[in-house]
GROMACS .gro file of C-alpha atoms in nm:
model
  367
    1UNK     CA    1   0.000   0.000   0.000
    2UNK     CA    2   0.110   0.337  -0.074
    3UNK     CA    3   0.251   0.579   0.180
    4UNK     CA    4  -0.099   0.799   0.049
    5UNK     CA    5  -0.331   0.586   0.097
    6UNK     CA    6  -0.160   0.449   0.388
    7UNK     CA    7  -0.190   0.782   0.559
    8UNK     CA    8  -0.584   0.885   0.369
    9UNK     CA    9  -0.718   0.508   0.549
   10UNK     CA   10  -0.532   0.612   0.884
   11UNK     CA   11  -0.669   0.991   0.861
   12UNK     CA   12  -1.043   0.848   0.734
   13UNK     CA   13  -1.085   0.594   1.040
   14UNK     CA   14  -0.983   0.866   1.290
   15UNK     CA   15  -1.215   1.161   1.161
   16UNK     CA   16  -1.464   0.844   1.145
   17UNK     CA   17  -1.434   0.785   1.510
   18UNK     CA   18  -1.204   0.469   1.446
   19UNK     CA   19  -1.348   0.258   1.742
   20UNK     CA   20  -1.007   0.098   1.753
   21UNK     CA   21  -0.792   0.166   2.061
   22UNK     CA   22  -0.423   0.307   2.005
   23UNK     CA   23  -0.222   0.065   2.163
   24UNK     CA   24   0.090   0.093   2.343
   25UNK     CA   25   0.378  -0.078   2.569
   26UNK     CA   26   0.415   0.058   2.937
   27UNK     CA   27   0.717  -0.010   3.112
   28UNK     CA   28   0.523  -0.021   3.495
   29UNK     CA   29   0.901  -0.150   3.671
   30UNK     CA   30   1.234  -0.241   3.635
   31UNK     CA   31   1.351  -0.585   3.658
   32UNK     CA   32   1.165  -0.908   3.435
   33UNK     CA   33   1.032  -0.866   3.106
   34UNK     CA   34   0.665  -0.878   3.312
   35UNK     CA   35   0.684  -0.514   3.408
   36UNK     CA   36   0.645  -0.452   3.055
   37UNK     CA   37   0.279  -0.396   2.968
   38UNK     CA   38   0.091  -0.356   2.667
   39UNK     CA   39  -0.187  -0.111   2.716
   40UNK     CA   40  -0.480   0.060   2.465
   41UNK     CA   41  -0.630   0.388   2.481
   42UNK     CA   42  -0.920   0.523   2.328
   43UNK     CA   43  -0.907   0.636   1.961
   44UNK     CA   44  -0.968   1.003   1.929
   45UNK     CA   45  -0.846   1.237   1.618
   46UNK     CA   46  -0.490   1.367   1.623
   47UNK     CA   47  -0.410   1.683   1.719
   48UNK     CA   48  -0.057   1.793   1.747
   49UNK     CA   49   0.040   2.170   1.851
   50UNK     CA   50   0.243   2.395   1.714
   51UNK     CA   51   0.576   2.262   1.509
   52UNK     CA   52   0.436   1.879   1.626
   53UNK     CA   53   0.334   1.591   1.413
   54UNK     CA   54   0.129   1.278   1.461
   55UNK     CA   55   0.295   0.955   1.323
   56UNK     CA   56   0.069   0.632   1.239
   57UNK     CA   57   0.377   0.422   1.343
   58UNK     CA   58   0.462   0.100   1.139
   59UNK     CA   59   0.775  -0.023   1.277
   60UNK     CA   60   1.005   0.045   1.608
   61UNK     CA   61   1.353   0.013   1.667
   62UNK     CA   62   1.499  -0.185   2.009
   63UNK     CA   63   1.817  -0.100   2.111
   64UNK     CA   64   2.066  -0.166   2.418
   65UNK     CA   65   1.922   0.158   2.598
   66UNK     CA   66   1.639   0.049   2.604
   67UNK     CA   67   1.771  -0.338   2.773
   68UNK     CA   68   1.917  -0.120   2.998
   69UNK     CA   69   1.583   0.088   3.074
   70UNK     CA   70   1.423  -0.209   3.177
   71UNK     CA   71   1.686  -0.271   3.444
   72UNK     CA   72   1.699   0.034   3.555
   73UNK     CA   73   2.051   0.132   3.450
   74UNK     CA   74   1.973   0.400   3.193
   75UNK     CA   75   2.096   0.726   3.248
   76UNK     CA   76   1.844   0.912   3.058
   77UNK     CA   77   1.516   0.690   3.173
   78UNK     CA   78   1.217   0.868   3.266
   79UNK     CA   79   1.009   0.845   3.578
   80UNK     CA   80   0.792   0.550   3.559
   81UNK     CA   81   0.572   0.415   3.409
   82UNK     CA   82   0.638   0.531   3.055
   83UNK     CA   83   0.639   0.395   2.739
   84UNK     CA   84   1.038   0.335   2.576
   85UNK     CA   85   1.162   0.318   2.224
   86UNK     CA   86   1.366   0.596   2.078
   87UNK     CA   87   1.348   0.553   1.674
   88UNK     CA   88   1.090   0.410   1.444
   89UNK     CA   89   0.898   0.495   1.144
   90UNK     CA   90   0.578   0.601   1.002
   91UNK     CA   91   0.334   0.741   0.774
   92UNK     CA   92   0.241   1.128   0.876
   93UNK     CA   93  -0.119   1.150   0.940
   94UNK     CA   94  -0.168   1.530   1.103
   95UNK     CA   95   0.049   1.831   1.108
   96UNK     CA   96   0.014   2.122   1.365
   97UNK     CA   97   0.028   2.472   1.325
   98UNK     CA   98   0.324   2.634   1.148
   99UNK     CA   99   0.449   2.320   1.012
  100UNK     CA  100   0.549   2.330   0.674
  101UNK     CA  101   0.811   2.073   0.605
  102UNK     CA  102   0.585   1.766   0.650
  103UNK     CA  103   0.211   1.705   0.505
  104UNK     CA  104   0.018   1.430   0.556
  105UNK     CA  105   0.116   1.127   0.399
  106UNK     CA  106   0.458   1.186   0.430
  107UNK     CA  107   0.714   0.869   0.491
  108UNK     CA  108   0.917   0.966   0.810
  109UNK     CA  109   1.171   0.822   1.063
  110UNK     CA  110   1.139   0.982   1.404
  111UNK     CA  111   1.403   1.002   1.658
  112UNK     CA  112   1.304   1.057   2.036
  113UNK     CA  113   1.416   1.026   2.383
  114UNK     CA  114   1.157   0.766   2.436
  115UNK     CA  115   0.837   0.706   2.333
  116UNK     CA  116   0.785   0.560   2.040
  117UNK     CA  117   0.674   0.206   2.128
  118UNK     CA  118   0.300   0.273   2.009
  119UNK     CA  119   0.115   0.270   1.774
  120UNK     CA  120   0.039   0.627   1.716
  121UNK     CA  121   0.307   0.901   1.829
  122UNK     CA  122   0.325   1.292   1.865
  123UNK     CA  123   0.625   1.450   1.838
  124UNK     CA  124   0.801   1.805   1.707
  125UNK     CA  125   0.867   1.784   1.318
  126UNK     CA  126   1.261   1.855   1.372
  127UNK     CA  127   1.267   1.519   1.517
  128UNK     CA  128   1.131   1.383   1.194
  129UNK     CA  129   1.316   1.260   0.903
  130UNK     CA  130   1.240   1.186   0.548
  131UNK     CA  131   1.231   0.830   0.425
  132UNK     CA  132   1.443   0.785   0.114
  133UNK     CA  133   1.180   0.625  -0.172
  134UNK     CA  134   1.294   0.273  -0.133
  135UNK     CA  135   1.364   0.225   0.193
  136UNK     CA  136   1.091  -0.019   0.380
  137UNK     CA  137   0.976   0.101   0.718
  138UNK     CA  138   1.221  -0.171   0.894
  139UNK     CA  139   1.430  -0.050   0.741
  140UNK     CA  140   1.399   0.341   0.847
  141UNK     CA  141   1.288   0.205   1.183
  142UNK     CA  142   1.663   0.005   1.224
  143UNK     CA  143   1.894   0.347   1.109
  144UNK     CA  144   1.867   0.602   1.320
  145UNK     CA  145   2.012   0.501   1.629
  146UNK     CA  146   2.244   0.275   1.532
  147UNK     CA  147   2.412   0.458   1.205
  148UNK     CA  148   2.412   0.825   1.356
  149UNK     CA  149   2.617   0.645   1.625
  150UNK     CA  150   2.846   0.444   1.397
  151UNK     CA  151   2.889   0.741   1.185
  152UNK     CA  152   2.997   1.030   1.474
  153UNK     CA  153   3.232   0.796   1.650
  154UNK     CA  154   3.403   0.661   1.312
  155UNK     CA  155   3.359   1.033   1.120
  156UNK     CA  156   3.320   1.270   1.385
  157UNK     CA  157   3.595   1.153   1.667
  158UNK     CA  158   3.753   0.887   1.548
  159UNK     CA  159   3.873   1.075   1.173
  160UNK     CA  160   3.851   0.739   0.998
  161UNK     CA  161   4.082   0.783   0.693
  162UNK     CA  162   4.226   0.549   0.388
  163UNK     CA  163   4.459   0.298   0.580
  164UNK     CA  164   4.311   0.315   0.931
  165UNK     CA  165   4.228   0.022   1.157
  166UNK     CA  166   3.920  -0.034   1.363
  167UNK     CA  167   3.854  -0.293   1.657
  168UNK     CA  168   3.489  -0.276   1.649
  169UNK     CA  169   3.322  -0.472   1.914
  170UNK     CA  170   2.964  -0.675   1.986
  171UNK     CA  171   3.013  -0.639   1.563
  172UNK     CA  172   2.729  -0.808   1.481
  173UNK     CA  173   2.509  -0.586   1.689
  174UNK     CA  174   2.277  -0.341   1.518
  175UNK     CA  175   2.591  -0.056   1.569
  176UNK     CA  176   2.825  -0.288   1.515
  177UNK     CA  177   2.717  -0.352   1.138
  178UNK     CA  178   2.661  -0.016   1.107
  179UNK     CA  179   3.010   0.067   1.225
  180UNK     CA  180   3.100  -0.235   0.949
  181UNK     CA  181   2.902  -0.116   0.599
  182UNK     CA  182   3.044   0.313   0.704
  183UNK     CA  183   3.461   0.161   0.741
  184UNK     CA  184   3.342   0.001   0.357
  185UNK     CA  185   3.312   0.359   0.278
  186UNK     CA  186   3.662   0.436   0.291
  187UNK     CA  187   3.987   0.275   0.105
  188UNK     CA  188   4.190   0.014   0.264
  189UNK     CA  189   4.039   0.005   0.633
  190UNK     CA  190   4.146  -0.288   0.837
  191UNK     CA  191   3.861  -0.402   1.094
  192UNK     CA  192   3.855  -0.602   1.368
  193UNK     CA  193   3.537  -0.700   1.468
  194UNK     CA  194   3.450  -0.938   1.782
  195UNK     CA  195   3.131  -1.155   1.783
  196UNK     CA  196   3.057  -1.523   1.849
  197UNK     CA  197   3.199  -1.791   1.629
  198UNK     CA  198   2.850  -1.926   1.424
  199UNK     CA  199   2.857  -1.542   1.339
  200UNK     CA  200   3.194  -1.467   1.187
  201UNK     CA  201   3.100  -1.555   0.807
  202UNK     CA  202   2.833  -1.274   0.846
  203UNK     CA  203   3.119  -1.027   0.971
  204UNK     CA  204   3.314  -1.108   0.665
  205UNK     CA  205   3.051  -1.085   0.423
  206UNK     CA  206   2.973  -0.714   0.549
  207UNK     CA  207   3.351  -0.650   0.518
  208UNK     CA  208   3.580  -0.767   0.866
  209UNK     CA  209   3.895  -0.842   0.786
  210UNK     CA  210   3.973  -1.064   1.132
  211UNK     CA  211   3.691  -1.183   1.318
  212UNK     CA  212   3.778  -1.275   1.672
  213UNK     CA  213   3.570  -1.514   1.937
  214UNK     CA  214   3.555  -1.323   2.190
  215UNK     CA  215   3.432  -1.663   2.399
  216UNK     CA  216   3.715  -1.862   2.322
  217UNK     CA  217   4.061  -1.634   2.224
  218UNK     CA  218   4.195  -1.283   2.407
  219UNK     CA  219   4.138  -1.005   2.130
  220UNK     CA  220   4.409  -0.805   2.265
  221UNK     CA  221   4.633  -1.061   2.206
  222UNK     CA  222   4.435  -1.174   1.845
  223UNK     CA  223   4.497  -0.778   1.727
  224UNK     CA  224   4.850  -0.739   1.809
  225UNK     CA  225   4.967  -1.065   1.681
  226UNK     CA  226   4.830  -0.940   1.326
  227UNK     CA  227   4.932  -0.559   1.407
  228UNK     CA  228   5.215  -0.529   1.721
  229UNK     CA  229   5.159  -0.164   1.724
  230UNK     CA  230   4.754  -0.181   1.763
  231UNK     CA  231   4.476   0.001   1.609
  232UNK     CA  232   4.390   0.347   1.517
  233UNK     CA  233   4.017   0.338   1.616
  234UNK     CA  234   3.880   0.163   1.917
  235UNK     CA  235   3.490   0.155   1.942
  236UNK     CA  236   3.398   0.065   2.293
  237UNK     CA  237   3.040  -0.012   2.417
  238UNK     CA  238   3.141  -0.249   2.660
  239UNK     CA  239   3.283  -0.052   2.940
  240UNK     CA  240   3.457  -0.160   3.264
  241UNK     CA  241   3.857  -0.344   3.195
  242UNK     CA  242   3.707  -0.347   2.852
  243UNK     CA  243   3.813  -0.010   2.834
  244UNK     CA  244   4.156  -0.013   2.959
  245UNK     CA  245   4.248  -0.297   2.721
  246UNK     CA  246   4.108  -0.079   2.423
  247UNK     CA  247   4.316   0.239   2.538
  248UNK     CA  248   4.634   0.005   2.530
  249UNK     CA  249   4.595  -0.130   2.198
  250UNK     CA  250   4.572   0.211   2.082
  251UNK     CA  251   4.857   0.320   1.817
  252UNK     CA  252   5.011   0.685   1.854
  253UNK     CA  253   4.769   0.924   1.736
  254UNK     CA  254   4.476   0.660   1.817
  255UNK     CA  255   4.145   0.715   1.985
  256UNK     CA  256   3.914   0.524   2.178
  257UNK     CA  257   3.545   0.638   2.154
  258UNK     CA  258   3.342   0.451   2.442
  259UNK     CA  259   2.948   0.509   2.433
  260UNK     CA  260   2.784   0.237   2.633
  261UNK     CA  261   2.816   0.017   2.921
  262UNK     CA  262   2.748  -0.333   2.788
  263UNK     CA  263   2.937  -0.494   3.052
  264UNK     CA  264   2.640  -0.413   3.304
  265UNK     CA  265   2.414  -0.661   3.110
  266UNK     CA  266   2.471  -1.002   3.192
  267UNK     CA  267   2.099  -1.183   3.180
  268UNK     CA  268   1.740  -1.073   3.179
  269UNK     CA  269   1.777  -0.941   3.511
  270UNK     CA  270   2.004  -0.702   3.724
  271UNK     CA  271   2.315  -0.873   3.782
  272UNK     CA  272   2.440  -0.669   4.126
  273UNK     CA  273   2.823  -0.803   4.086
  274UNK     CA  274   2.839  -0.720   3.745
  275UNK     CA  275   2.735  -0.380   3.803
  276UNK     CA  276   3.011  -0.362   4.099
  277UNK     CA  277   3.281  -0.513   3.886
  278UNK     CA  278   3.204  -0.287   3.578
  279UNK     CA  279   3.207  -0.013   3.791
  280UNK     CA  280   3.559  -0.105   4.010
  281UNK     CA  281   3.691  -0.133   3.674
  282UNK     CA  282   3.576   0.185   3.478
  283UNK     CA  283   3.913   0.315   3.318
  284UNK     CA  284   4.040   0.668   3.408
  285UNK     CA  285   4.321   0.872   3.300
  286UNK     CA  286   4.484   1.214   3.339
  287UNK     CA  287   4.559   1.506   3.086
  288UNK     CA  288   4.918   1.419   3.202
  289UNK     CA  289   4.908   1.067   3.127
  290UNK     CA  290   4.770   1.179   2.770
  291UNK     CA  291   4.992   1.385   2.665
  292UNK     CA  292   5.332   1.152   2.606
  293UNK     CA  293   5.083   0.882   2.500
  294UNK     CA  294   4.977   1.070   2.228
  295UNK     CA  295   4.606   0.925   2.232
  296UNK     CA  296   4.277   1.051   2.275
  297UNK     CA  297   3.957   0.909   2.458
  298UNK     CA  298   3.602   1.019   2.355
  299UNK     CA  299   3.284   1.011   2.518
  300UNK     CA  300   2.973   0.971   2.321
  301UNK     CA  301   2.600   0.918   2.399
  302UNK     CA  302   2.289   1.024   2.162
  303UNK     CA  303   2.078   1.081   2.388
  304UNK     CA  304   2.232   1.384   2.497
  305UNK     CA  305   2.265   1.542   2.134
  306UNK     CA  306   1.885   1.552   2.068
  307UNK     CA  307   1.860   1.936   2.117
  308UNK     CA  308   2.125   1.979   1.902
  309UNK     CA  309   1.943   1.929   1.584
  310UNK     CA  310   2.115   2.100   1.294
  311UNK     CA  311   2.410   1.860   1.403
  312UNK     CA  312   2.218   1.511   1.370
  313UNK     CA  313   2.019   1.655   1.069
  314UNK     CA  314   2.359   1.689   0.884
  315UNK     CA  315   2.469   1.348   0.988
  316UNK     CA  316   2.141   1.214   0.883
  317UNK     CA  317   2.131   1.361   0.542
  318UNK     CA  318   2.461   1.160   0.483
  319UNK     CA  319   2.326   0.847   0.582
  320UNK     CA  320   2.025   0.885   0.382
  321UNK     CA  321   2.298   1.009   0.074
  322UNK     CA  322   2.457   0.644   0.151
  323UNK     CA  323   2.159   0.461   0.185
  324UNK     CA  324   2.043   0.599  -0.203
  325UNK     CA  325   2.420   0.480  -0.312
  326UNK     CA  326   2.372   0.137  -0.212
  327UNK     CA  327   2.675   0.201   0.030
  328UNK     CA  328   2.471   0.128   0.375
  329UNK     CA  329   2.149  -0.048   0.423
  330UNK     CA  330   2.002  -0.166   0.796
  331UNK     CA  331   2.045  -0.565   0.844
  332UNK     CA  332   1.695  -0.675   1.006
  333UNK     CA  333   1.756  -0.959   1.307
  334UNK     CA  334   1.413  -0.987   1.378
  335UNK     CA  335   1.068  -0.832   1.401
  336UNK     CA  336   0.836  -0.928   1.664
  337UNK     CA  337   0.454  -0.753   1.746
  338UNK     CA  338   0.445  -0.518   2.071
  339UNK     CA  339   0.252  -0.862   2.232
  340UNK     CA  340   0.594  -1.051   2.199
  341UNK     CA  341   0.806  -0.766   2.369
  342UNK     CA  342   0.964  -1.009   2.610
  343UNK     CA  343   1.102  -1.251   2.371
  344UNK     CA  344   1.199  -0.924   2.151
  345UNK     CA  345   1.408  -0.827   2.487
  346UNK     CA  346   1.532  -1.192   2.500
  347UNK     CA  347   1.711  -1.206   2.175
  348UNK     CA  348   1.945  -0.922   2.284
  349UNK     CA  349   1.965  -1.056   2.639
  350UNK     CA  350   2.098  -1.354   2.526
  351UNK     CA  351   2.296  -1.204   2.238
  352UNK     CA  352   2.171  -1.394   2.018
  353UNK     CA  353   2.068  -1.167   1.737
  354UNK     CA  354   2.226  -1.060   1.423
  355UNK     CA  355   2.119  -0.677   1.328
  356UNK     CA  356   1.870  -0.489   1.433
  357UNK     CA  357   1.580  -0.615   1.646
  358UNK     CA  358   1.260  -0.454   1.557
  359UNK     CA  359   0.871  -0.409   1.727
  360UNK     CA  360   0.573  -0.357   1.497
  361UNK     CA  361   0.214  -0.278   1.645
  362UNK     CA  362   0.065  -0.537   1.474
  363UNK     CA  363   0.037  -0.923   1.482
  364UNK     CA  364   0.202  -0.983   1.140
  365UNK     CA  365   0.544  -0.839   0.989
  366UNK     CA  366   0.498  -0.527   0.785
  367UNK     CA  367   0.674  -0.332   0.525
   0.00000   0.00000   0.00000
């Protein structure tokens, strides 16, 4: 179905007095996937203010925040209960006042600080983003996140350039990939990637040049036996000793760019002595100690760069510029409907997915 009359039926029903509740998922507590509720409200016609749109939404992103969220160990999570999800996409069926950038009908990805786990969303129209023509709405819902991350820390910090080596680990996670199909982009880059073992001929398909089990061999000792001196780019979600070993394998003039804390996840549930441990270990250092290293450490986190909007516009117009080259394109793990939210949660949990896990409000897969 066209985005049109996608948006006309969806505009129609509502103005009708749709008798179908908007459905949603409510996170009610932290701890098991059970505090995770999915919840309806009644229908009623959309009416975003000023500079807002409303979003019929077709497909959500999931993403490590939001694992984290649900524990309880999210910096940015809001009070409770709330509904989480930061990216997804959607067909545009009201504008508010002043808007003139979107109409209805419109194709968009939307990027929030949380929210967007429902099936109909509000939000301002700077935090909404054309869909490129033939991109599917898993698609658009699986590269916001994850590529405006991979891009910044490769682009932004870590001045990826012809020759340059990358240790990129979790690399078959949804930034991970990302952070694979972006080094692609650029002549002669050696990458490292770290990942299971049943998922290494995926890693070399979308372009690592030494996949390393991270279960069964050291990867600080796997890197330097194929280069003594290290890497130029270290990409570190994992936090914790994690750290420290990526600062050492660091050549001169090499940066580390850590932006998560995957170290704190162990199960489905809080893990109390992985927290402690993560945090005993947390790696520090000094301007002094810096300076005859010659390195640099970065900090990054999104979720602290969504007022700055001309900034992540820019970075998504690239992506979007790749995307139409055939240079990047989202890999889908899975897509499950809001009512199978726990064993969506499950498949990072337990590490076992490949890509991007998605949420759609419906029972069946759509695109």
């Amino acid at each position: 179905m066209s985005a049109e009359r996608e948006a006309a039926k969806g505009a129609t029903a509502v103005a009708a007095g749709d008798a179908h509740p908007v459905r949603y998922l409510e996170l009610t507590g932290f701890g098991s996937h059970d505090k995770l509720k999915l919840r309806s409200r009644p229908a009623a016609p959309p009416a975003p203010g000023p500079g807002q749109v409303t979003v019929r939404v077709r497909a959500s992103g999931l993403n490590f925040a939001d694992v984290m969220a649900q524990q309880g160990i999210y910096d940015r999570t809001p009070p409770l209960p709330h509904t989480p999800g930061m990216e997804g996409a959607g067909v545009v069926v009201a504008v508010g006042e002043g808007v003139q950038d979107r109409k209805v009908g419109d194709r968009v990805m939307v990027l929030v600080r949380w929210g967007m786990w429902q099936e109909e969303v509000t939000v301002l129209s700077a935090q909404t983003f054309l869909m490129p023509e033939a991109m599917t709405f898993e698609e658009a819902a699986a590269l916001l996140v994850n590529y405006i991350t991979a891009y910044m820390i490769l682009f932004d910090f870590g001045n990826l350039r012809p020759g340059h080596s990358v240790l990129v680990h979790m690399a078959a996670g949804g930034v991970g990939i990302a952070a694979l199909q972006l080094c692609r982009t650029v002549e002669n880059v050696t990458v490292f990637g770290t990942a299971s073992a049943r998922k290494h001929e995926m890693l070399k398909e979308n372009g690592v040049t030494h996949p390393i089990d991270y279960h069964t061999t050291d990867y600080v000792e796997a890197v330097k036996k194929i280069s003594p001196k290290g890497v130029d780019i270290v990409m570190d979600p994992l936090g914790g000793a994690d750290t420290t070993k990526g600062y050492k394998l660091l050549k001169p003039m090499g940066k580390l760019i850590t932006y998560g804390m995957a170290n704190l996840i162990t199960g489905s549930k809080r893990n109390l002595m992985a927290l402690a441990r993560t945090w005993w270990n947390q790696f520090s250092v000094t301007a002094l100690q810096l300076l005859p290293a010659n390195r640099a450490v970065c900090g990054y986190h999104l979720g602290y760069l969504h007022d700055e909007v001309e900034l992540v516009s820019g970075v998504v117009s690239r992506l979007v510029a790749l995307y139409n080259q055939g240079h990047i394109k989202p890999h889908i793990d899975s897509v499950w409907p809001f009512e199978k939210v726990a064993d969506a949660m499950k498949q990072i949990h337990e590490k076992k997915n490949v890509g991007k896990v998605l949420l759609v409000p419906g029972a069946e897969k759509e695109s």
